[in-house]
PDB file of C-alpha atoms in Angstrom:
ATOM      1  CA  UNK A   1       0.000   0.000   0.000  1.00  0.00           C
ATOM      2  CA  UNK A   2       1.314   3.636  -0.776  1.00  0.00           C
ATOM      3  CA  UNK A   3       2.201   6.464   1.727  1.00  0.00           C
ATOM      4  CA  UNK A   4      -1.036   8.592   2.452  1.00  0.00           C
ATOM      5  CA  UNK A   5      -0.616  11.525   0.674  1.00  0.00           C
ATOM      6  CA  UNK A   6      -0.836  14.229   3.717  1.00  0.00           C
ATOM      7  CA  UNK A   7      -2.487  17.796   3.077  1.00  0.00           C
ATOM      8  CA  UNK A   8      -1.316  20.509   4.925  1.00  0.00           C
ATOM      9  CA  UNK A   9      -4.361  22.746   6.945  1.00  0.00           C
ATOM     10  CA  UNK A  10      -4.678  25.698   5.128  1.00  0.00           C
ATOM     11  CA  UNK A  11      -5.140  27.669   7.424  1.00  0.00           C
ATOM     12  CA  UNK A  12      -1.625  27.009   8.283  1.00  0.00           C
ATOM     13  CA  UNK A  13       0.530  30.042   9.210  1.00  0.00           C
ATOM     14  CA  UNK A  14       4.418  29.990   8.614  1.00  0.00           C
ATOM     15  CA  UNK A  15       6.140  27.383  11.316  1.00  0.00           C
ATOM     16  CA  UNK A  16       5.590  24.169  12.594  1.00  0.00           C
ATOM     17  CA  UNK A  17       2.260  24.519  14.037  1.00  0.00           C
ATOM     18  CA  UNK A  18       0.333  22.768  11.114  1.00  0.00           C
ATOM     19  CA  UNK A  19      -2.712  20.201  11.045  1.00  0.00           C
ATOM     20  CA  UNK A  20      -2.360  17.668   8.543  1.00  0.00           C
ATOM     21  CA  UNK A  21      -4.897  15.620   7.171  1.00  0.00           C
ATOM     22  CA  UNK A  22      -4.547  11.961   4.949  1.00  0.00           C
ATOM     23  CA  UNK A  23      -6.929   9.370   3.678  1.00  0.00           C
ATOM     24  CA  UNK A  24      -5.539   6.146   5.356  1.00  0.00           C
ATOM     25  CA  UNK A  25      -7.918   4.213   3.921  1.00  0.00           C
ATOM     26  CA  UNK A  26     -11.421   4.371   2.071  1.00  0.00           C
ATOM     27  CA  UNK A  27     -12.618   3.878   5.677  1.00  0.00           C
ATOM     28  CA  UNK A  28     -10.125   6.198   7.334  1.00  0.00           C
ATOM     29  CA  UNK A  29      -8.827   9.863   7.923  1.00  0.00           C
ATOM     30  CA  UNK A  30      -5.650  10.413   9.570  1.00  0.00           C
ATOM     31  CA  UNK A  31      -4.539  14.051  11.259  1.00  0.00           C
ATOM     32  CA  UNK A  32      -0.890  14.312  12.776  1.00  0.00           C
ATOM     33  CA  UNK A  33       1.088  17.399  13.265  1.00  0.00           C
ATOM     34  CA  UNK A  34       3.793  18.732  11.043  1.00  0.00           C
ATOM     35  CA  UNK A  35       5.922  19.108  14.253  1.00  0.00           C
ATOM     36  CA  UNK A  36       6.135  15.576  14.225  1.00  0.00           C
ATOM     37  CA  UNK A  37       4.473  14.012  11.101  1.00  0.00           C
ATOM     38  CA  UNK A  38       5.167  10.417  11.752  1.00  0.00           C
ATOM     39  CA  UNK A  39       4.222  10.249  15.533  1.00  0.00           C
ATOM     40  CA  UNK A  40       1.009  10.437  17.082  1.00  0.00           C
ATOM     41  CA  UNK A  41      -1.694   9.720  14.478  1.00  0.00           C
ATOM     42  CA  UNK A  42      -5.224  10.284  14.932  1.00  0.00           C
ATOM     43  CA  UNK A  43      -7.658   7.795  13.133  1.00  0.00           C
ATOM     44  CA  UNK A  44     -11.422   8.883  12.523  1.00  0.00           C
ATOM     45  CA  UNK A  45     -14.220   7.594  10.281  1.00  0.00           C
ATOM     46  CA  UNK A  46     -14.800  10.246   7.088  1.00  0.00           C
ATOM     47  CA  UNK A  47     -18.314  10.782   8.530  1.00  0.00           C
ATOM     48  CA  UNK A  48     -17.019  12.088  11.548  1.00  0.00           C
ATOM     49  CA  UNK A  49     -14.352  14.656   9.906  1.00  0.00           C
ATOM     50  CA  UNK A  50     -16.714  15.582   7.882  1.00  0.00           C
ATOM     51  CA  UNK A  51     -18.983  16.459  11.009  1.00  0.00           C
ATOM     52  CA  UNK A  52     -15.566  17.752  12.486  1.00  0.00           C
ATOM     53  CA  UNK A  53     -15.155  20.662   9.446  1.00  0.00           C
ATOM     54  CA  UNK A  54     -18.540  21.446   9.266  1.00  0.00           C
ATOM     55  CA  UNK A  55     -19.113  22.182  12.905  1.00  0.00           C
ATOM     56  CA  UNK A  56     -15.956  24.281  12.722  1.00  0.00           C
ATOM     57  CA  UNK A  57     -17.083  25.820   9.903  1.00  0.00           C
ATOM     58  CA  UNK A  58     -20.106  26.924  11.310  1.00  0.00           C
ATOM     59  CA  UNK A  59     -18.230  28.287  14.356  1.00  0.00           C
ATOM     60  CA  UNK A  60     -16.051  30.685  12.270  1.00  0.00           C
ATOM     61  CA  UNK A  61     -19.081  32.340  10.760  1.00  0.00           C
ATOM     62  CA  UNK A  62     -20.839  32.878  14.213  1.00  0.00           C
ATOM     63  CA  UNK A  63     -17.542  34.950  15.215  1.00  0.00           C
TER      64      UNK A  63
END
């Protein structure tokens, strides 16, 4: 199986700060940090990051 192919948050400022975001699987999102890309991995369903961007989404606007 290939290397996810991880996409960097963009909203993303300059440093090492950064959310990054993979398909690990059809089933499967991954999110690490650029500080340490290969460490801690967070698995969740699509579903639920979906859920996950919307609600933040929604959020922003309310600001």
């Amino acid at each position: 199986m290939p290397s996810p192919a991880w996409q960097k948050s963009s909203y993303c400022a300059q440093g090492n700060s950064c959310v990054h975001v993979a398909v690990l699987t059809p089933g499967a999102v991954g999110l690490t940090e650029s500080a340490d890309p290969t460490g801690a991995i967070l698995r969740t369903t699509p579903t639920a990051w979906a859920a996950l961007v919307r609600a933040i989404k929604k959020d922003r606007t309310h600001d």
